[in-house]
Amino acid sequence: MIASHSLYFEHTFEANLAGQTFSHCEFEQCEFIDCDFSNSQFENCRFIEYEFKNCNLAALGLRYTSLEEVSFKQCKLTSVRFTDVDWPLLANRAPVSFVGCELSHSSFFELSLKALKMRSCFAKNVDFRHADLSSADFTDTDFRDSLFQQTNLSKANFIGASHFAIDITANNISKAKFERYAALDLLAGLDIELVD
């Protein structure tokens, strides 16, 4: 159904293509719906104004592949190295968004994804170290065991987010939004005692 060295425009895909490799493909204004690409590889591909819905993308490889205005909705994206993506150099906002996705064990290490949208996601043990995620929208996302170190989270929205462990002395959280009760978690790394 997908052939390497091909161009696809305004096409909708619904297929099980787990464990396959695709190279030098370009997808523009297309959709993947209910597809299984687990353990598949996209190499030197380009996705432009693309949408993935209800797809299994666990352990997906994206080496030298570019994502431009790509959205993931209700997708499984566990163990994905977003560090392998060929991100656009000049972008006013993040070229990718996640809504209702599972992103556990994935990596955003050292990426610059300003204004990233990651809403209502489950992001367990995700590596955000040294990333620039300023102005990101993390509304209602669960960050259980995720790593934040030297991460720029200025102006990020953490309303409804949970289980985050962010050391305020090792990350930039200037003007970030947190709910009052969740803000107490930010004091955990200060070696202080809170009393009622």
Coordinates of N, CA and C in Angstrom, one line a residue:
M1 N 0.8 -1.2 0.0 CA 0.0 0.0 0.0 C 0.9 1.3 0.0
I2 N 2.0 1.2 0.7 CA 2.9 2.4 0.7 C 4.2 1.9 0.1
A3 N 4.7 2.6 -0.9 CA 5.9 2.2 -1.6 C 7.0 3.2 -1.4
S4 N 8.2 2.8 -1.2 CA 9.3 3.7 -1.0 C 9.5 4.6 -2.3
H5 N 10.1 5.8 -2.1 CA 10.3 6.7 -3.2 C 9.0 7.1 -3.9
S6 N 7.9 7.4 -3.0 CA 6.6 7.8 -3.6 C 6.1 9.0 -2.9
L7 N 5.2 9.7 -3.6 CA 4.6 10.9 -3.1 C 3.1 10.6 -2.9
Y8 N 2.5 11.0 -1.8 CA 1.1 10.8 -1.5 C 0.5 12.1 -1.1
F9 N -0.6 12.5 -1.7 CA -1.3 13.7 -1.5 C -2.8 13.5 -1.2
E10 N -3.3 14.0 -0.1 CA -4.7 13.9 0.3 C -5.1 12.5 0.2
H11 N -4.4 11.6 0.8 CA -4.7 10.2 0.8 C -5.0 9.7 2.2
T12 N -5.9 8.8 2.4 CA -6.2 8.2 3.7 C -5.8 6.8 3.8
F13 N -5.0 6.4 4.8 CA -4.5 5.1 5.0 C -5.1 4.4 6.2
E14 N -5.5 3.2 6.0 CA -6.0 2.3 7.1 C -5.4 0.9 6.8
A15 N -4.4 0.6 7.6 CA -3.6 -0.6 7.2 C -2.8 -1.1 8.4
N16 N -2.5 -2.4 8.4 CA -1.5 -3.0 9.3 C -0.2 -3.1 8.6
L17 N 0.8 -2.3 8.9 CA 2.1 -2.3 8.3 C 3.2 -2.4 9.3
A18 N 2.9 -3.2 10.4 CA 3.9 -3.3 11.5 C 5.2 -3.9 11.0
G19 N 6.3 -3.4 11.5 CA 7.6 -4.0 11.3 C 8.1 -3.8 9.9
Q20 N 7.6 -2.8 9.1 CA 8.1 -2.6 7.8 C 9.0 -1.3 7.7
T21 N 9.7 -1.2 6.6 CA 10.6 0.0 6.5 C 10.1 0.7 5.2
F22 N 10.0 2.1 5.3 CA 9.7 2.9 4.2 C 10.7 4.0 4.1
S23 N 11.2 4.3 2.9 CA 12.2 5.3 2.8 C 11.9 6.3 1.6
H24 N 12.3 7.5 1.8 CA 12.2 8.6 0.7 C 10.7 8.7 0.2
C25 N 9.8 8.7 1.2 CA 8.4 9.0 0.9 C 8.0 10.4 1.3
E26 N 7.0 11.0 0.6 CA 6.5 12.2 1.1 C 5.0 12.1 1.2
F27 N 4.4 12.6 2.4 CA 3.0 12.5 2.6 C 2.5 13.9 2.9
E28 N 1.6 14.4 2.1 CA 1.1 15.8 2.3 C -0.4 15.8 2.4
Q29 N -0.9 16.4 3.5 CA -2.3 16.5 3.7 C -3.0 15.1 3.7
C30 N -2.4 14.2 4.4 CA -2.9 12.8 4.4 C -3.4 12.4 5.8
E31 N -3.9 11.2 6.0 CA -4.4 10.7 7.3 C -4.0 9.3 7.4
F32 N -3.5 8.9 8.6 CA -3.4 7.5 8.9 C -4.5 7.2 10.0
I33 N -5.4 6.3 9.8 CA -6.5 6.0 10.7 C -6.5 4.6 11.1
D34 N -6.4 4.3 12.4 CA -6.4 2.9 12.9 C -5.3 2.0 12.3
C35 N -4.2 2.6 12.1 CA -3.1 1.9 11.5 C -2.1 1.3 12.5
D36 N -1.5 0.2 12.2 CA -0.5 -0.4 13.1 C 0.9 -0.2 12.4
F37 N 1.7 0.7 12.9 CA 3.1 0.8 12.4 C 4.1 0.5 13.5
S38 N 3.7 -0.3 14.5 CA 4.6 -0.7 15.5 C 5.9 -1.3 15.0
N39 N 7.0 -0.9 15.5 CA 8.3 -1.4 15.1 C 8.7 -1.2 13.6
S40 N 8.0 -0.2 13.0 CA 8.2 0.2 11.6 C 9.3 1.3 11.6
Q41 N 9.8 1.5 10.4 CA 10.8 2.6 10.2 C 10.5 3.5 9.0
F42 N 10.5 4.8 9.3 CA 10.4 5.7 8.2 C 11.7 6.4 8.1
E43 N 12.4 6.3 7.0 CA 13.7 6.9 6.8 C 13.7 7.8 5.7
N44 N 14.2 9.0 5.9 CA 14.3 10.1 4.9 C 12.9 10.4 4.3
C45 N 11.9 10.4 5.2 CA 10.6 10.7 4.7 C 10.1 12.1 5.2
R46 N 9.0 12.5 4.6 CA 8.5 13.9 5.0 C 7.0 13.8 5.2
F47 N 6.5 14.3 6.3 CA 5.1 14.4 6.6 C 4.7 15.9 6.7
I48 N 3.8 16.3 5.9 CA 3.4 17.7 5.9 C 1.9 17.8 6.1
E49 N 1.5 18.6 7.1 CA 0.0 18.7 7.4 C -0.6 17.4 7.4
Y50 N -0.2 16.6 8.3 CA -0.6 15.2 8.4 C -1.3 14.9 9.7
E51 N -2.1 13.8 9.7 CA -2.8 13.5 11.0 C -2.8 12.0 11.2
F52 N -2.4 11.6 12.4 CA -2.5 10.2 12.8 C -3.6 10.1 13.8
K53 N -4.6 9.1 13.6 CA -5.6 8.9 14.5 C -5.7 7.4 14.9
N54 N -5.8 7.2 16.3 CA -5.9 5.9 16.8 C -4.9 4.9 16.2
C55 N -3.7 5.3 16.1 CA -2.7 4.4 15.5 C -1.7 3.9 16.5
N56 N -1.2 2.7 16.3 CA -0.2 2.1 17.1 C 1.2 2.4 16.4
L57 N 1.9 3.3 17.1 CA 3.2 3.7 16.5 C 4.3 3.3 17.5
A58 N 4.1 2.3 18.3 CA 5.1 1.9 19.3 C 6.4 1.6 18.7
A59 N 7.5 2.1 19.3 CA 8.9 1.8 18.8 C 9.0 2.2 17.3
L60 N 8.3 3.2 16.9 CA 8.4 3.7 15.5 C 9.8 4.4 15.3
G61 N 10.4 4.1 14.2 CA 11.7 4.8 13.9 C 11.4 5.9 12.9
L62 N 12.1 7.1 13.2 CA 11.8 8.3 12.3 C 13.2 8.9 11.9
R63 N 14.1 8.1 11.5 CA 15.5 8.6 11.2 C 15.4 9.5 10.0
Y64 N 16.0 10.7 10.1 CA 16.1 11.7 9.0 C 14.7 12.0 8.4
T65 N 13.7 11.8 9.2 CA 12.3 12.1 8.7 C 11.8 13.4 9.3
S66 N 11.2 14.2 8.4 CA 10.7 15.5 8.9 C 9.2 15.5 9.2
L67 N 8.8 16.2 10.3 CA 7.4 16.3 10.6 C 7.1 17.8 10.6
E68 N 6.1 18.2 9.8 CA 5.7 19.6 9.7 C 4.2 19.7 9.8
E69 N 3.7 20.3 10.8 CA 2.3 20.5 11.1 C 1.6 19.1 11.1
V70 N 2.2 18.2 12.0 CA 1.7 16.8 12.1 C 1.0 16.7 13.5
S71 N -0.2 16.1 13.5 CA -0.9 15.9 14.7 C -1.1 14.4 15.0
F72 N -1.0 14.0 16.3 CA -1.2 12.7 16.7 C -2.4 12.7 17.7
K73 N -3.5 11.9 17.4 CA -4.6 11.9 18.3 C -4.9 10.5 18.7
Q74 N -5.0 10.2 20.0 CA -5.3 8.9 20.5 C -4.3 7.8 20.0
C75 N -3.1 8.2 19.9 CA -2.1 7.2 19.3 C -1.2 6.7 20.4
K76 N -0.6 5.5 20.2 CA 0.4 4.9 21.0 C 1.7 5.2 20.4
L77 N 2.5 6.0 21.1 CA 3.8 6.4 20.6 C 4.9 6.0 21.7
T78 N 4.8 4.9 22.3 CA 5.8 4.5 23.3 C 7.1 4.1 22.7
S79 N 8.2 4.5 23.4 CA 9.6 4.2 23.0 C 10.0 4.7 21.6
V80 N 9.5 6.0 21.4 CA 9.8 6.7 20.1 C 10.9 7.7 20.4
R81 N 12.0 7.7 19.6 CA 13.1 8.7 19.8 C 12.8 9.8 18.8
F82 N 12.1 10.8 19.4 CA 11.8 12.0 18.6 C 13.1 12.8 18.3
T83 N 14.2 12.5 19.0 CA 15.5 13.1 18.7 C 16.0 12.7 17.3
D84 N 15.5 11.6 16.7 CA 16.0 11.2 15.4 C 15.3 12.0 14.3
V85 N 14.2 12.7 14.6 CA 13.5 13.5 13.6 C 14.3 14.6 13.1
D86 N 14.1 14.9 11.8 CA 14.8 16.1 11.2 C 13.8 17.3 11.3
W87 N 13.9 18.0 12.4 CA 13.0 19.1 12.7 C 13.3 20.3 11.9
P88 N 12.3 21.1 11.5 CA 12.5 22.3 10.8 C 13.4 23.3 11.7
L89 N 14.3 24.0 11.1 CA 15.2 24.9 11.8 C 14.5 26.1 12.2
L90 N 13.6 26.7 11.4 CA 12.9 27.9 11.7 C 11.4 27.6 11.8
A91 N 10.9 27.5 13.1 CA 9.5 27.2 13.3 C 9.0 28.1 14.4
N92 N 7.9 28.9 14.2 CA 7.4 29.8 15.2 C 6.7 29.0 16.3
R93 N 6.2 27.8 16.0 CA 5.6 26.9 17.0 C 5.9 25.5 16.7
A94 N 5.7 24.6 17.6 CA 6.1 23.2 17.4 C 5.4 22.6 16.2
P95 N 6.2 21.9 15.4 CA 5.6 21.3 14.1 C 4.8 20.0 14.4
V96 N 4.6 19.7 15.7 CA 3.9 18.5 16.0 C 3.0 18.7 17.2
S97 N 1.9 18.0 17.3 CA 1.1 18.1 18.5 C 0.5 16.7 18.9
F98 N 0.3 16.5 20.2 CA -0.2 15.2 20.7 C -1.4 15.4 21.5
V99 N -2.5 14.7 21.3 CA -3.7 14.8 22.1 C -4.2 13.4 22.4
G100 N -4.3 13.2 23.7 CA -4.8 11.9 24.1 C -3.9 10.7 23.8
C101 N -2.6 10.9 23.7 CA -1.7 9.9 23.3 C -0.9 9.3 24.4
E102 N -0.4 8.1 24.2 CA 0.6 7.5 25.2 C 2.0 7.6 24.6
L103 N 2.8 8.3 25.4 CA 4.2 8.7 24.9 C 5.3 8.0 25.8
S104 N 4.9 7.1 26.7 CA 5.8 6.6 27.6 C 7.1 6.0 27.0
H105 N 8.2 6.3 27.8 CA 9.6 5.8 27.4 C 10.1 6.4 26.1
S106 N 9.5 7.6 25.7 CA 10.0 8.2 24.5 C 11.0 9.3 24.9
S107 N 11.7 9.9 23.9 CA 12.7 10.9 24.2 C 12.6 12.2 23.4
F108 N 12.6 13.3 24.1 CA 12.6 14.6 23.5 C 13.9 15.3 23.9
F109 N 14.9 14.6 24.2 CA 16.2 15.1 24.8 C 16.8 16.2 23.8
E110 N 17.1 17.4 24.4 CA 17.7 18.5 23.8 C 16.9 19.1 22.6
L111 N 15.7 18.8 22.4 CA 14.9 19.3 21.3 C 14.4 20.7 21.6
S112 N 14.2 21.5 20.6 CA 13.6 22.8 20.7 C 12.2 22.7 20.0
L113 N 11.2 22.6 20.9 CA 9.8 22.5 20.4 C 9.0 23.5 21.2
K114 N 9.2 24.7 20.9 CA 8.5 25.8 21.5 C 7.0 25.7 21.2
A115 N 6.1 25.9 22.2 CA 4.7 25.9 22.0 C 4.2 24.5 21.6
L116 N 4.9 23.5 22.0 CA 4.5 22.1 21.9 C 3.1 21.9 22.5
K117 N 2.2 21.1 21.8 CA 1.0 20.7 22.4 C 1.0 19.3 22.8
M118 N 0.9 19.0 24.1 CA 0.8 17.6 24.6 C -0.3 17.6 25.6
R119 N -1.5 17.4 25.1 CA -2.7 17.5 26.0 C -3.3 16.2 26.3
S120 N -3.7 16.0 27.5 CA -4.4 14.7 28.0 C -3.6 13.5 27.6
C121 N -2.3 13.5 27.7 CA -1.5 12.4 27.3 C -1.0 11.7 28.6
F122 N -0.5 10.4 28.4 CA 0.2 9.7 29.4 C 1.7 9.6 29.0
A123 N 2.5 10.3 29.7 CA 3.9 10.5 29.4 C 4.8 9.9 30.5
K124 N 4.8 8.7 30.7 CA 5.6 8.0 31.8 C 7.0 7.8 31.3
N125 N 7.9 8.2 32.2 CA 9.4 8.0 31.9 C 9.8 8.5 30.6
V126 N 9.4 9.8 30.3 CA 9.8 10.4 29.1 C 11.0 11.4 29.4
D127 N 11.9 11.4 28.5 CA 13.1 12.2 28.7 C 13.0 13.6 28.0
F128 N 12.8 14.6 28.9 CA 12.7 16.0 28.4 C 13.9 16.8 28.8
R129 N 15.0 16.2 29.2 CA 16.2 16.9 29.6 C 16.8 17.8 28.5
H130 N 17.2 19.0 29.0 CA 17.8 20.0 28.1 C 17.0 20.4 26.9
A131 N 15.7 20.2 27.0 CA 14.8 20.6 25.8 C 14.3 22.0 26.1
D132 N 13.9 22.7 25.0 CA 13.3 24.0 25.0 C 11.8 23.8 24.7
L133 N 11.0 23.8 25.8 CA 9.6 23.5 25.7 C 8.8 24.8 26.1
S134 N 9.4 25.9 25.9 CA 8.7 27.2 26.4 C 7.4 27.3 25.7
S135 N 6.4 27.8 26.5 CA 5.1 28.1 26.0 C 4.3 26.8 25.6
A136 N 4.8 25.7 26.1 CA 4.1 24.4 25.7 C 2.8 24.3 26.5
D137 N 1.9 23.5 25.9 CA 0.6 23.2 26.5 C 0.6 21.8 27.0
F138 N 0.7 21.5 28.3 CA 0.8 20.2 28.9 C -0.5 19.9 29.7
T139 N -1.6 20.5 29.3 CA -2.9 20.4 30.1 C -3.3 18.9 30.2
D140 N -3.6 18.6 31.5 CA -4.1 17.2 31.8 C -3.2 16.1 31.5
T141 N -1.9 16.3 31.4 CA -1.0 15.2 31.0 C -0.3 14.6 32.3
D142 N -0.2 13.3 32.3 CA 0.5 12.6 33.4 C 1.9 12.4 33.1
F143 N 2.8 13.0 33.9 CA 4.3 12.9 33.7 C 5.0 12.0 34.7
R144 N 4.3 10.9 35.0 CA 4.9 10.0 36.0 C 6.3 9.6 35.6
D145 N 7.3 9.8 36.5 CA 8.7 9.3 36.3 C 9.4 10.0 35.2
S146 N 8.9 11.1 34.6 CA 9.5 11.7 33.5 C 10.7 12.6 34.0
L147 N 11.7 12.8 33.1 CA 12.9 13.6 33.5 C 12.9 15.0 32.9
F148 N 13.0 15.9 33.8 CA 13.2 17.4 33.5 C 14.5 17.8 34.1
Q149 N 15.5 18.2 33.3 CA 16.7 18.7 33.8 C 17.3 19.7 32.8
Q150 N 17.5 21.0 33.3 CA 17.9 22.1 32.4 C 16.9 22.2 31.3
T151 N 15.7 22.1 31.6 CA 14.6 22.2 30.6 C 14.0 23.6 30.7
N152 N 13.7 24.2 29.5 CA 13.1 25.5 29.5 C 11.6 25.2 29.4
L153 N 10.9 25.5 30.5 CA 9.5 25.3 30.7 C 8.8 26.7 30.9
S154 N 9.5 27.8 30.6 CA 8.9 29.1 30.8 C 7.6 29.2 30.0
K155 N 6.6 29.8 30.7 CA 5.3 30.1 30.1 C 4.5 28.8 29.7
A156 N 5.0 27.6 30.2 CA 4.3 26.4 29.9 C 3.0 26.3 30.7
N157 N 2.0 25.6 30.2 CA 0.8 25.4 30.9 C 0.7 24.0 31.5
F158 N 0.7 23.9 32.8 CA 0.7 22.6 33.5 C -0.7 22.4 34.2
I159 N -1.7 23.2 33.8 CA -3.0 23.1 34.5 C -3.6 21.7 34.2
G160 N -3.9 21.0 35.3 CA -4.5 19.7 35.2 C -3.4 18.6 35.0
A161 N -2.1 19.0 34.9 CA -1.1 18.0 34.7 C -0.8 17.3 36.1
S162 N -0.2 16.1 36.0 CA 0.0 15.4 37.3 C 1.3 14.6 37.3
H163 N 1.7 14.3 38.5 CA 2.9 13.4 38.7 C 4.2 13.9 38.2
F164 N 4.3 15.2 38.0 CA 5.6 15.8 37.5 C 6.5 16.0 38.7
A165 N 7.8 15.8 38.4 CA 8.9 16.1 39.4 C 9.8 17.0 38.7
I166 N 9.6 18.3 39.0 CA 10.4 19.3 38.3 C 11.2 20.1 39.4
D167 N 12.5 20.0 39.4 CA 13.4 20.7 40.3 C 13.4 22.2 39.9
I168 N 12.9 23.1 40.7 CA 12.8 24.5 40.3 C 14.2 25.2 40.3
T169 N 15.2 24.5 40.8 CA 16.5 25.1 40.8 C 17.3 24.6 39.6
A170 N 16.8 23.6 38.9 CA 17.5 23.1 37.7 C 16.7 23.2 36.4
N171 N 15.6 23.9 36.4 CA 14.8 24.1 35.2 C 14.3 25.5 35.2
N172 N 13.9 26.0 34.1 CA 13.4 27.3 33.9 C 11.8 27.2 33.9
I173 N 11.2 27.6 35.0 CA 9.7 27.6 35.0 C 9.1 29.0 35.1
S174 N 9.8 30.0 34.7 CA 9.4 31.4 34.8 C 8.0 31.5 34.0
K175 N 7.1 32.1 34.7 CA 5.7 32.4 34.2 C 5.0 31.1 33.7
A176 N 5.4 29.9 34.2 CA 4.6 28.7 33.9 C 3.4 28.7 34.7
K177 N 2.3 28.0 34.3 CA 1.1 27.9 35.0 C 0.9 26.6 35.7
F178 N 0.6 26.6 37.0 CA 0.4 25.4 37.7 C -0.8 25.6 38.6
E179 N -1.6 24.6 38.9 CA -2.7 24.7 39.9 C -2.1 24.8 41.3
R180 N -2.8 25.5 42.2 CA -2.2 25.8 43.5 C -1.7 24.5 44.2
Y181 N -2.6 23.5 44.3 CA -2.2 22.3 45.1 C -1.0 21.6 44.4
A182 N -0.9 21.6 43.1 CA 0.2 21.0 42.4 C 1.5 21.7 42.5
A183 N 1.4 23.0 42.8 CA 2.6 23.8 43.0 C 3.4 23.4 44.2
L184 N 2.7 22.7 45.1 CA 3.5 22.2 46.3 C 4.5 21.1 45.9
D185 N 4.2 20.4 44.8 CA 5.2 19.4 44.3 C 6.5 20.0 43.9
L186 N 6.4 21.3 43.5 CA 7.6 22.0 43.0 C 8.6 22.2 44.2
L187 N 8.1 22.2 45.4 CA 8.9 22.5 46.5 C 9.6 21.2 47.0
A188 N 9.3 20.1 46.5 CA 9.9 18.8 47.0 C 11.4 18.8 46.9
G189 N 12.0 19.4 45.9 CA 13.4 19.3 45.7 C 14.2 20.3 46.5
L190 N 13.5 21.1 47.4 CA 14.2 22.2 48.1 C 14.7 21.8 49.5
D191 N 14.5 20.5 49.9 CA 14.9 20.1 51.2 C 14.4 21.0 52.3
I192 N 13.1 21.2 52.2 CA 12.4 22.0 53.3 C 11.3 21.1 53.9
E193 N 10.8 21.5 55.0 CA 9.7 20.8 55.7 C 8.4 21.7 55.6
L194 N 7.3 21.2 55.1 CA 6.1 22.0 55.0 C 5.2 21.5 56.2
V195 N 4.6 22.4 56.9 CA 3.7 22.1 58.0 C 2.4 22.8 57.8
D196 N 1.3 22.2 58.4 CA 0.0 22.9 58.3 C -0.2 23.9 59.4

